[in-house]
């Protein structure tokens, strides 16, 4: 890795703003500086104070989420994008406490009417001072390397003086495959329409990583709760850095289906998801839909109305004096504030939801057969009984070409039993399910 230091004028830097990727994937969310910090940075530039270096990666050495850009901003986002460029675009003015120092570089070359004043925007300044301002230089470091992990390592090192949360650190890992999938998931309509907390500090990405973790343990161990702490999420991302495309597509398809179900529940009653509840609700909805279907076509509405009612009850119970104690609500509240990423805490909350739902809404639901796949013995019996032919199109098929199909669909409560099985070819079975 080669780092080239140079002085570059504000004019040149501003003119390059469209060829600099100011928000590469490893950057933290913008707008973390408040107005006073931005004003202080501009004050420092005008009055000749030393400012930290700006680090840019030369994209000609490696393509890193930089299509159409010549550079990626590695360090200095708040200074460059949120302060300098914003100030020159008239997004904010100098502080009301601003003073132009007589020892500033170039002070003696300006007349008094050119001096910048407190509260001025860039457009308010004289042309002479604008020319002077644009000639102020920044310390720029150009990073030249084709090794992506070195860029990410540089980013982490430069952020050493800033407190990043674990998701922001994880986002700069040299293990982008799983993180790319998580980023794609945050674009799902669920996050746009039903999640009421913002994505600042990568909160939505953190939720997406937790959902991927839940999918992983379900596929691996057939359980629906697990530890969701930072160490577990870090390990998941690193362990899957070389996952193949086909496996990734299968995971994405499965998780998108779960998110679609989640969104359908939320949209049925306009339910807004808060940070403490989004993961427990996700697991609860999956558990219900894996075990039950509704006796009508309104399963999402039934679940949505239950969650809406539960939230109202929980809010009243927290804020009002009640003569009746609800031990399960106490348990839910306690689990929501202690060790929230632990498997035990998640399990407690999901179980409270599940038990209350079955008690209140069980009569409207139909329990699914716990066994979905027909045994090899039933498959062969049904195939032979059908004369080794598809019972829809009458095409002759081998046992390996046969799909054992539920006459009454499993998802609607049909049992995985001999009297509910029939022999279909793959084509007829797929077209039936698509209909």
Short mmCIF file of C-alpha atoms in Angstrom, two decimals:
data_model
loop_
_atom_site.label_atom_id
_atom_site.label_comp_id
_atom_site.label_asym_id
_atom_site.label_seq_id
_atom_site.Cartn_x
_atom_site.Cartn_y
_atom_site.Cartn_z
CA UNK A 1 0.00 0.00 0.00
CA UNK A 2 1.32 3.42 -0.98
CA UNK A 3 0.16 6.69 0.62
CA UNK A 4 0.90 9.95 -1.20
CA UNK A 5 0.53 13.21 0.74
CA UNK A 6 -0.21 16.46 -1.09
CA UNK A 7 -1.60 19.93 -0.61
CA UNK A 8 -4.79 20.62 -2.54
CA UNK A 9 -6.83 23.80 -2.73
CA UNK A 10 -10.43 23.98 -1.59
CA UNK A 11 -11.39 24.98 -5.13
CA UNK A 12 -9.91 21.81 -6.66
CA UNK A 13 -11.41 19.66 -3.89
CA UNK A 14 -14.86 21.20 -4.33
CA UNK A 15 -14.71 20.73 -8.10
CA UNK A 16 -13.85 17.04 -7.57
CA UNK A 17 -16.87 16.40 -5.34
CA UNK A 18 -18.80 14.54 -8.06
CA UNK A 19 -15.97 12.08 -8.72
CA UNK A 20 -15.47 11.26 -5.03
CA UNK A 21 -17.64 8.54 -3.54
CA UNK A 22 -18.46 10.29 -0.26
CA UNK A 23 -20.40 7.34 1.17
CA UNK A 24 -18.63 4.04 0.44
CA UNK A 25 -20.19 1.05 2.20
CA UNK A 26 -17.76 1.05 5.13
CA UNK A 27 -18.55 4.67 6.08
CA UNK A 28 -20.78 5.39 9.06
CA UNK A 29 -24.03 7.31 8.63
CA UNK A 30 -23.76 10.99 7.89
CA UNK A 31 -25.02 13.97 9.94
CA UNK A 32 -23.22 12.94 13.11
CA UNK A 33 -21.69 16.41 13.43
CA UNK A 34 -23.95 19.10 14.83
CA UNK A 35 -24.03 22.60 13.33
CA UNK A 36 -21.55 24.07 15.81
CA UNK A 37 -18.95 21.44 14.87
CA UNK A 38 -19.34 22.21 11.17
CA UNK A 39 -19.02 25.94 11.83
CA UNK A 40 -15.90 25.37 13.92
CA UNK A 41 -14.28 23.44 11.06
CA UNK A 42 -14.96 26.27 8.58
CA UNK A 43 -13.68 28.76 11.19
CA UNK A 44 -10.49 26.68 11.47
CA UNK A 45 -9.94 26.72 7.71
CA UNK A 46 -10.50 30.47 7.40
CA UNK A 47 -8.33 31.35 10.38
CA UNK A 48 -5.47 29.07 9.38
CA UNK A 49 -5.68 26.44 12.10
CA UNK A 50 -4.24 23.01 11.41
CA UNK A 51 -6.93 20.49 10.45
CA UNK A 52 -6.75 16.69 10.14
CA UNK A 53 -5.84 15.08 6.82
CA UNK A 54 -8.41 13.91 4.31
CA UNK A 55 -7.85 10.30 3.14
CA UNK A 56 -8.95 9.26 -0.35
CA UNK A 57 -8.58 5.88 -2.03
CA UNK A 58 -7.61 6.01 -5.70
CA UNK A 59 -10.28 3.85 -7.36
CA UNK A 60 -8.08 3.04 -10.35
CA UNK A 61 -6.21 0.58 -8.12
CA UNK A 62 -9.29 -1.37 -6.93
CA UNK A 63 -13.02 -1.23 -7.58
CA UNK A 64 -14.64 -0.88 -4.18
CA UNK A 65 -18.29 0.10 -4.57
CA UNK A 66 -17.00 3.03 -6.67
CA UNK A 67 -18.62 2.69 -10.07
CA UNK A 68 -18.31 6.04 -11.83
CA UNK A 69 -16.02 7.51 -9.15
CA UNK A 70 -12.30 8.26 -9.29
CA UNK A 71 -11.91 8.24 -5.50
CA UNK A 72 -13.54 6.86 -2.36
CA UNK A 73 -13.50 8.87 0.85
CA UNK A 74 -11.81 6.77 3.52
CA UNK A 75 -11.68 9.38 6.29
CA UNK A 76 -13.01 12.94 6.53
CA UNK A 77 -16.67 12.59 5.64
CA UNK A 78 -17.90 15.07 8.24
CA UNK A 79 -15.23 17.61 7.28
CA UNK A 80 -15.57 17.27 3.50
CA UNK A 81 -19.19 16.45 2.75
CA UNK A 82 -21.07 17.71 5.78
CA UNK A 83 -18.97 20.83 6.42
CA UNK A 84 -16.87 22.16 3.52
CA UNK A 85 -19.13 21.19 0.61
CA UNK A 86 -22.27 22.06 2.55
CA UNK A 87 -20.87 25.49 3.49
CA UNK A 88 -19.88 26.27 -0.11
CA UNK A 89 -23.41 25.20 -1.15
CA UNK A 90 -24.89 27.71 1.34
CA UNK A 91 -26.34 25.02 3.62
CA UNK A 92 -25.26 26.91 6.75
CA UNK A 93 -23.61 30.17 7.82
CA UNK A 94 -20.61 31.09 9.92
CA UNK A 95 -21.17 31.01 13.66
CA UNK A 96 -22.53 34.12 15.36
CA UNK A 97 -19.33 34.02 17.44
CA UNK A 98 -17.02 33.93 14.40
CA UNK A 99 -14.07 36.36 14.35
CA UNK A 100 -11.59 36.80 11.52
CA UNK A 101 -8.10 36.77 13.04
CA UNK A 102 -5.47 39.30 12.03
CA UNK A 103 -2.82 36.55 12.00
CA UNK A 104 -4.72 34.50 9.42
CA UNK A 105 -2.86 33.66 6.22
CA UNK A 106 -3.60 36.29 3.57
CA UNK A 107 -5.21 38.71 6.03
CA UNK A 108 -2.98 41.59 4.93
CA UNK A 109 -3.89 41.06 1.26
CA UNK A 110 -7.58 41.76 1.84
CA UNK A 111 -9.27 45.06 2.40
CA UNK A 112 -11.48 45.49 5.45
CA UNK A 113 -14.69 45.32 3.41
CA UNK A 114 -13.65 41.84 2.26
CA UNK A 115 -13.34 40.41 5.78
CA UNK A 116 -15.91 37.67 6.51
CA UNK A 117 -18.36 38.46 9.31
CA UNK A 118 -20.23 36.36 11.86
CA UNK A 119 -23.45 34.88 10.48
CA UNK A 120 -22.36 35.17 6.84
CA UNK A 121 -23.12 32.46 4.32
CA UNK A 122 -20.65 31.69 1.56
CA UNK A 123 -22.79 33.53 -1.00
CA UNK A 124 -22.71 36.67 1.22
CA UNK A 125 -18.92 36.94 1.04
CA UNK A 126 -17.09 39.24 -1.36
CA UNK A 127 -15.62 37.81 -4.53
CA UNK A 128 -12.15 38.71 -3.29
CA UNK A 129 -12.62 36.69 -0.13
CA UNK A 130 -14.17 33.79 -2.05
CA UNK A 131 -11.03 33.66 -4.21
CA UNK A 132 -8.91 33.73 -1.06
CA UNK A 133 -11.02 31.00 0.58
CA UNK A 134 -10.83 28.73 -2.47
CA UNK A 135 -7.02 28.97 -2.41
CA UNK A 136 -6.81 27.64 1.15
CA UNK A 137 -5.27 24.17 1.03
CA UNK A 138 -6.15 20.86 2.61
CA UNK A 139 -3.78 18.04 3.50
CA UNK A 140 -4.86 15.16 1.25
CA UNK A 141 -3.55 11.60 1.45
CA UNK A 142 -4.11 9.44 -1.62
CA UNK A 143 -4.14 5.72 -0.85
CA UNK A 144 -2.96 3.55 -3.72
CA UNK A 145 -3.63 -0.16 -3.26
CA UNK A 146 -5.53 -2.95 -4.98
CA UNK A 147 -5.95 -4.88 -1.71
CA UNK A 148 -9.41 -4.17 -0.36
CA UNK A 149 -8.67 -5.43 3.14
CA UNK A 150 -5.92 -2.81 3.52
CA UNK A 151 -8.37 0.00 2.73
CA UNK A 152 -10.80 -1.36 5.29
CA UNK A 153 -8.00 -1.74 7.83
CA UNK A 154 -6.94 1.85 7.19
CA UNK A 155 -10.52 2.99 7.79
CA UNK A 156 -10.67 1.17 11.13
CA UNK A 157 -7.31 2.60 12.21
CA UNK A 158 -8.32 6.15 11.30
CA UNK A 159 -11.54 5.77 13.28
CA UNK A 160 -9.58 4.78 16.38
CA UNK A 161 -10.22 8.14 17.98
CA UNK A 162 -13.98 7.98 17.35
CA UNK A 163 -16.30 5.67 19.20
CA UNK A 164 -17.87 3.43 16.56
CA UNK A 165 -20.54 0.95 17.53
CA UNK A 166 -20.02 -2.73 16.77
CA UNK A 167 -22.17 -2.66 13.64
CA UNK A 168 -20.12 0.22 12.20
CA UNK A 169 -16.94 -1.73 12.90
CA UNK A 170 -18.47 -4.91 11.45
CA UNK A 171 -19.45 -2.96 8.35
CA UNK A 172 -15.75 -2.41 7.59
CA UNK A 173 -14.83 -6.11 7.82
CA UNK A 174 -13.08 -7.71 4.87
CA UNK A 175 -16.06 -10.09 4.67
CA UNK A 176 -18.54 -8.28 2.50
CA UNK A 177 -20.59 -11.14 1.00
CA UNK A 178 -22.96 -11.56 3.93
CA UNK A 179 -22.97 -7.83 4.60
CA UNK A 180 -24.04 -7.15 1.01
CA UNK A 181 -26.97 -9.50 1.56
CA UNK A 182 -27.84 -7.72 4.81
CA UNK A 183 -27.72 -4.34 3.03
CA UNK A 184 -30.09 -5.68 0.36
CA UNK A 185 -32.51 -6.80 3.07
CA UNK A 186 -32.63 -3.28 4.56
CA UNK A 187 -34.21 -2.14 1.28
CA UNK A 188 -37.22 -4.40 1.89
CA UNK A 189 -40.55 -2.58 2.20
CA UNK A 190 -40.76 -3.70 5.85
CA UNK A 191 -37.89 -1.35 6.78
CA UNK A 192 -39.27 1.48 4.68
CA UNK A 193 -42.92 1.35 5.79
CA UNK A 194 -43.17 -0.48 9.13
CA UNK A 195 -39.94 0.22 11.03
CA UNK A 196 -40.38 3.48 12.91
CA UNK A 197 -36.82 4.00 14.16
CA UNK A 198 -34.22 5.55 11.84
CA UNK A 199 -31.33 3.77 10.14
CA UNK A 200 -28.74 6.10 11.68
CA UNK A 201 -25.68 4.38 13.13
CA UNK A 202 -26.61 1.40 10.92
CA UNK A 203 -29.49 0.26 13.14
CA UNK A 204 -31.39 -1.28 10.22
CA UNK A 205 -28.27 -3.14 9.09
CA UNK A 206 -27.86 -4.51 12.61
CA UNK A 207 -31.43 -5.84 12.52
CA UNK A 208 -30.84 -7.43 9.11
CA UNK A 209 -27.71 -9.18 10.44
CA UNK A 210 -29.70 -10.54 13.38
CA UNK A 211 -32.38 -11.87 11.03
CA UNK A 212 -29.69 -13.61 8.97
CA UNK A 213 -28.31 -15.10 12.19
CA UNK A 214 -31.76 -16.46 13.10
CA UNK A 215 -32.10 -17.94 9.62
CA UNK A 216 -28.67 -19.55 9.96
CA UNK A 217 -29.38 -21.31 13.25
CA UNK A 218 -32.81 -22.44 12.06
CA UNK A 219 -31.28 -24.00 8.95
CA UNK A 220 -28.38 -25.52 10.89
CA UNK A 221 -29.91 -26.58 14.19
CA UNK A 222 -33.70 -26.41 13.62
CA UNK A 223 -34.20 -23.89 16.44
CA UNK A 224 -35.75 -20.43 16.14
CA UNK A 225 -33.92 -18.49 18.88
CA UNK A 226 -30.21 -17.98 19.50
CA UNK A 227 -27.62 -15.62 20.91
CA UNK A 228 -27.61 -12.36 18.92
CA UNK A 229 -24.69 -10.61 20.56
CA UNK A 230 -21.91 -8.78 18.74
CA UNK A 231 -19.48 -11.69 18.97
CA UNK A 232 -21.98 -14.05 17.35
CA UNK A 233 -22.76 -11.61 14.54
CA UNK A 234 -19.06 -10.95 13.91
CA UNK A 235 -18.45 -14.68 13.63
CA UNK A 236 -21.39 -15.16 11.25
CA UNK A 237 -20.08 -12.47 8.90
CA UNK A 238 -16.49 -13.76 8.97
CA UNK A 239 -17.39 -17.44 8.68
CA UNK A 240 -19.42 -16.78 5.53
CA UNK A 241 -16.98 -14.53 3.71
CA UNK A 242 -16.51 -17.18 0.99
CA UNK A 243 -20.09 -18.45 0.76
CA UNK A 244 -21.03 -19.50 -2.78
CA UNK A 245 -23.57 -17.59 -4.85
CA UNK A 246 -26.14 -20.41 -4.98
CA UNK A 247 -26.22 -20.76 -1.19
CA UNK A 248 -26.50 -17.00 -0.84
CA UNK A 249 -29.46 -16.88 -3.22
CA UNK A 250 -31.25 -19.62 -1.24
CA UNK A 251 -30.74 -17.71 2.00
CA UNK A 252 -31.94 -14.46 0.43
CA UNK A 253 -35.06 -16.15 -0.96
CA UNK A 254 -35.92 -17.71 2.40
CA UNK A 255 -35.37 -14.52 4.40
CA UNK A 256 -37.30 -12.39 1.91
CA UNK A 257 -40.24 -14.76 2.29
CA UNK A 258 -40.07 -14.31 6.07
CA UNK A 259 -39.87 -10.52 5.68
CA UNK A 260 -42.84 -10.57 3.29
CA UNK A 261 -44.88 -12.42 5.92
CA UNK A 262 -43.71 -9.97 8.59
CA UNK A 263 -44.69 -7.01 6.43
CA UNK A 264 -48.11 -8.52 5.62
CA UNK A 265 -48.80 -8.79 9.35
CA UNK A 266 -47.69 -5.19 10.02
CA UNK A 267 -49.57 -3.78 7.01
CA UNK A 268 -52.80 -5.53 8.00
CA UNK A 269 -53.18 -3.19 11.01
CA UNK A 270 -50.63 -0.46 10.24
CA UNK A 271 -48.33 -1.72 13.00
CA UNK A 272 -45.17 0.34 13.57
CA UNK A 273 -42.15 -1.60 14.80
CA UNK A 274 -39.97 -0.29 17.61
CA UNK A 275 -36.37 -1.35 18.18
CA UNK A 276 -37.01 -3.53 21.28
CA UNK A 277 -39.82 -5.52 19.63
CA UNK A 278 -38.73 -6.00 16.05
CA UNK A 279 -36.78 -9.25 16.59
CA UNK A 280 -39.17 -10.89 19.12
CA UNK A 281 -42.10 -10.16 16.79
CA UNK A 282 -40.15 -11.60 13.83
CA UNK A 283 -39.51 -14.88 15.64
CA UNK A 284 -43.05 -15.04 17.04
CA UNK A 285 -44.64 -14.57 13.59
CA UNK A 286 -42.41 -17.24 12.08
CA UNK A 287 -43.24 -19.67 14.88
CA UNK A 288 -46.98 -19.16 14.47
CA UNK A 289 -46.90 -19.46 10.67
CA UNK A 290 -44.74 -22.59 10.89
CA UNK A 291 -47.23 -24.27 13.21
CA UNK A 292 -50.65 -22.83 12.39
CA UNK A 293 -52.82 -21.46 9.62
CA UNK A 294 -56.10 -19.64 10.01
CA UNK A 295 -59.50 -21.23 9.48
CA UNK A 296 -60.23 -18.27 7.18
CA UNK A 297 -58.02 -16.34 4.75
CA UNK A 298 -57.12 -13.71 7.35
CA UNK A 299 -54.11 -15.18 9.18
CA UNK A 300 -52.01 -12.01 8.80
CA UNK A 301 -54.83 -9.83 10.10
CA UNK A 302 -55.41 -12.14 13.08
CA UNK A 303 -51.73 -11.99 14.05
CA UNK A 304 -51.56 -8.25 13.40
CA UNK A 305 -54.60 -7.49 15.55
CA UNK A 306 -53.14 -9.60 18.34
CA UNK A 307 -49.81 -7.73 18.28
CA UNK A 308 -51.58 -4.37 18.16
CA UNK A 309 -53.69 -5.37 21.17
CA UNK A 310 -50.61 -6.69 22.99
CA UNK A 311 -48.73 -3.43 22.49
CA UNK A 312 -51.64 -1.39 23.82
CA UNK A 313 -51.95 -3.68 26.84
CA UNK A 314 -48.22 -3.52 27.51
CA UNK A 315 -48.21 0.28 27.33
CA UNK A 316 -51.11 0.56 29.76
CA UNK A 317 -49.55 -1.97 32.12
CA UNK A 318 -46.24 -0.06 32.18
CA UNK A 319 -47.71 3.36 32.82
CA UNK A 320 -50.81 2.79 34.90
CA UNK A 321 -51.38 1.49 38.38
CA UNK A 322 -53.07 -1.88 38.12
CA UNK A 323 -54.67 -3.90 40.87
CA UNK A 324 -54.03 -7.08 38.87
CA UNK A 325 -50.51 -8.33 38.35
CA UNK A 326 -49.65 -10.13 35.10
CA UNK A 327 -46.59 -12.27 35.67
CA UNK A 328 -46.09 -12.91 31.97
CA UNK A 329 -46.12 -9.18 31.19
CA UNK A 330 -43.64 -8.58 34.00
CA UNK A 331 -41.46 -11.28 32.46
CA UNK A 332 -41.72 -9.70 29.00
CA UNK A 333 -40.83 -6.23 30.32
CA UNK A 334 -37.90 -7.55 32.31
CA UNK A 335 -36.56 -9.50 29.32
CA UNK A 336 -36.88 -6.37 27.17
CA UNK A 337 -34.45 -4.37 29.29
CA UNK A 338 -31.95 -7.01 30.46
CA UNK A 339 -29.52 -8.91 28.21
CA UNK A 340 -31.69 -8.16 25.19
CA UNK A 341 -29.36 -9.95 22.75
CA UNK A 342 -29.28 -13.19 24.72
CA UNK A 343 -31.10 -16.31 23.62
CA UNK A 344 -32.81 -16.57 27.02
CA UNK A 345 -34.20 -13.03 26.82
CA UNK A 346 -35.48 -13.55 23.28
CA UNK A 347 -36.95 -16.94 24.15
CA UNK A 348 -38.83 -15.50 27.14
CA UNK A 349 -40.40 -12.72 25.10
CA UNK A 350 -41.39 -14.97 22.19
CA UNK A 351 -42.90 -17.53 24.57
CA UNK A 352 -45.03 -14.86 26.28
CA UNK A 353 -46.33 -13.74 22.89
CA UNK A 354 -46.93 -17.31 21.73
CA UNK A 355 -48.79 -18.40 24.88
CA UNK A 356 -51.01 -15.31 24.86
CA UNK A 357 -51.77 -15.71 21.16
CA UNK A 358 -52.80 -19.36 21.48
CA UNK A 359 -54.94 -18.50 24.50
CA UNK A 360 -56.69 -15.58 22.80
CA UNK A 361 -56.70 -16.54 19.11
CA UNK A 362 -56.25 -20.31 19.10
CA UNK A 363 -59.87 -20.95 18.15
CA UNK A 364 -59.36 -19.02 14.90
CA UNK A 365 -56.30 -21.03 13.95
CA UNK A 366 -55.78 -24.54 12.60
CA UNK A 367 -52.71 -26.47 13.74
CA UNK A 368 -50.50 -27.70 10.94
CA UNK A 369 -49.23 -31.27 10.75
CA UNK A 370 -45.77 -31.20 12.34
CA UNK A 371 -44.54 -33.55 9.60
CA UNK A 372 -44.64 -31.95 6.17
CA UNK A 373 -42.82 -34.53 4.02
CA UNK A 374 -44.30 -37.91 3.20
CA UNK A 375 -42.27 -40.97 4.19
CA UNK A 376 -40.55 -43.03 1.44
CA UNK A 377 -43.02 -45.86 2.14
CA UNK A 378 -46.07 -43.62 1.59
CA UNK A 379 -44.50 -42.14 -1.55
CA UNK A 380 -43.97 -45.56 -3.12
CA UNK A 381 -47.42 -46.84 -2.12
CA UNK A 382 -49.17 -43.78 -3.61
CA UNK A 383 -47.06 -44.04 -6.80
CA UNK A 384 -47.92 -47.69 -7.31
CA UNK A 385 -51.59 -47.17 -6.42
CA UNK A 386 -51.78 -44.45 -9.11
CA UNK A 387 -50.42 -46.88 -11.70
CA UNK A 388 -47.10 -45.05 -11.78
CA UNK A 389 -48.85 -42.12 -13.48
CA UNK A 390 -49.51 -38.48 -12.63
CA UNK A 391 -53.06 -38.21 -11.33
CA UNK A 392 -53.63 -34.93 -13.21
CA UNK A 393 -52.05 -35.29 -16.66
CA UNK A 394 -51.87 -39.15 -16.74
CA UNK A 395 -48.20 -39.04 -17.74
CA UNK A 396 -46.10 -42.09 -16.82
CA UNK A 397 -43.39 -41.18 -14.30
CA UNK A 398 -40.68 -42.93 -12.31
CA UNK A 399 -40.65 -42.88 -8.52
CA UNK A 400 -37.80 -40.33 -8.61
CA UNK A 401 -39.82 -38.09 -10.94
CA UNK A 402 -42.83 -38.15 -8.66
CA UNK A 403 -43.99 -35.44 -6.24
CA UNK A 404 -46.09 -36.72 -3.35
CA UNK A 405 -48.70 -33.98 -3.06
CA UNK A 406 -51.11 -33.04 -0.27
CA UNK A 407 -54.67 -33.15 -1.65
CA UNK A 408 -55.74 -30.70 1.05
CA UNK A 409 -52.71 -28.34 1.09
CA UNK A 410 -50.45 -28.66 4.11
CA UNK A 411 -50.42 -24.86 4.52
CA UNK A 412 -54.20 -24.98 4.94
CA UNK A 413 -54.13 -27.71 7.56
CA UNK A 414 -54.00 -30.79 5.33
CA UNK A 415 -52.40 -33.77 7.08
CA UNK A 416 -49.31 -35.63 5.90
CA UNK A 417 -51.24 -38.90 5.80
CA UNK A 418 -51.89 -41.69 3.31
CA UNK A 419 -55.48 -40.65 2.63
CA UNK A 420 -54.37 -37.04 1.88
CA UNK A 421 -51.62 -38.02 -0.58
CA UNK A 422 -51.62 -38.30 -4.34
CA UNK A 423 -49.08 -38.91 -7.11
CA UNK A 424 -48.20 -35.92 -9.34
CA UNK A 425 -45.46 -35.15 -11.81
CA UNK A 426 -43.23 -32.23 -10.92
CA UNK A 427 -44.73 -30.00 -13.63
CA UNK A 428 -48.33 -30.47 -12.50
CA UNK A 429 -47.43 -30.02 -8.85
CA UNK A 430 -45.52 -26.77 -9.49
CA UNK A 431 -48.25 -25.31 -11.73
CA UNK A 432 -50.88 -26.22 -9.12
CA UNK A 433 -48.95 -24.37 -6.41
CA UNK A 434 -48.46 -21.34 -8.64
CA UNK A 435 -52.16 -21.11 -9.44
#
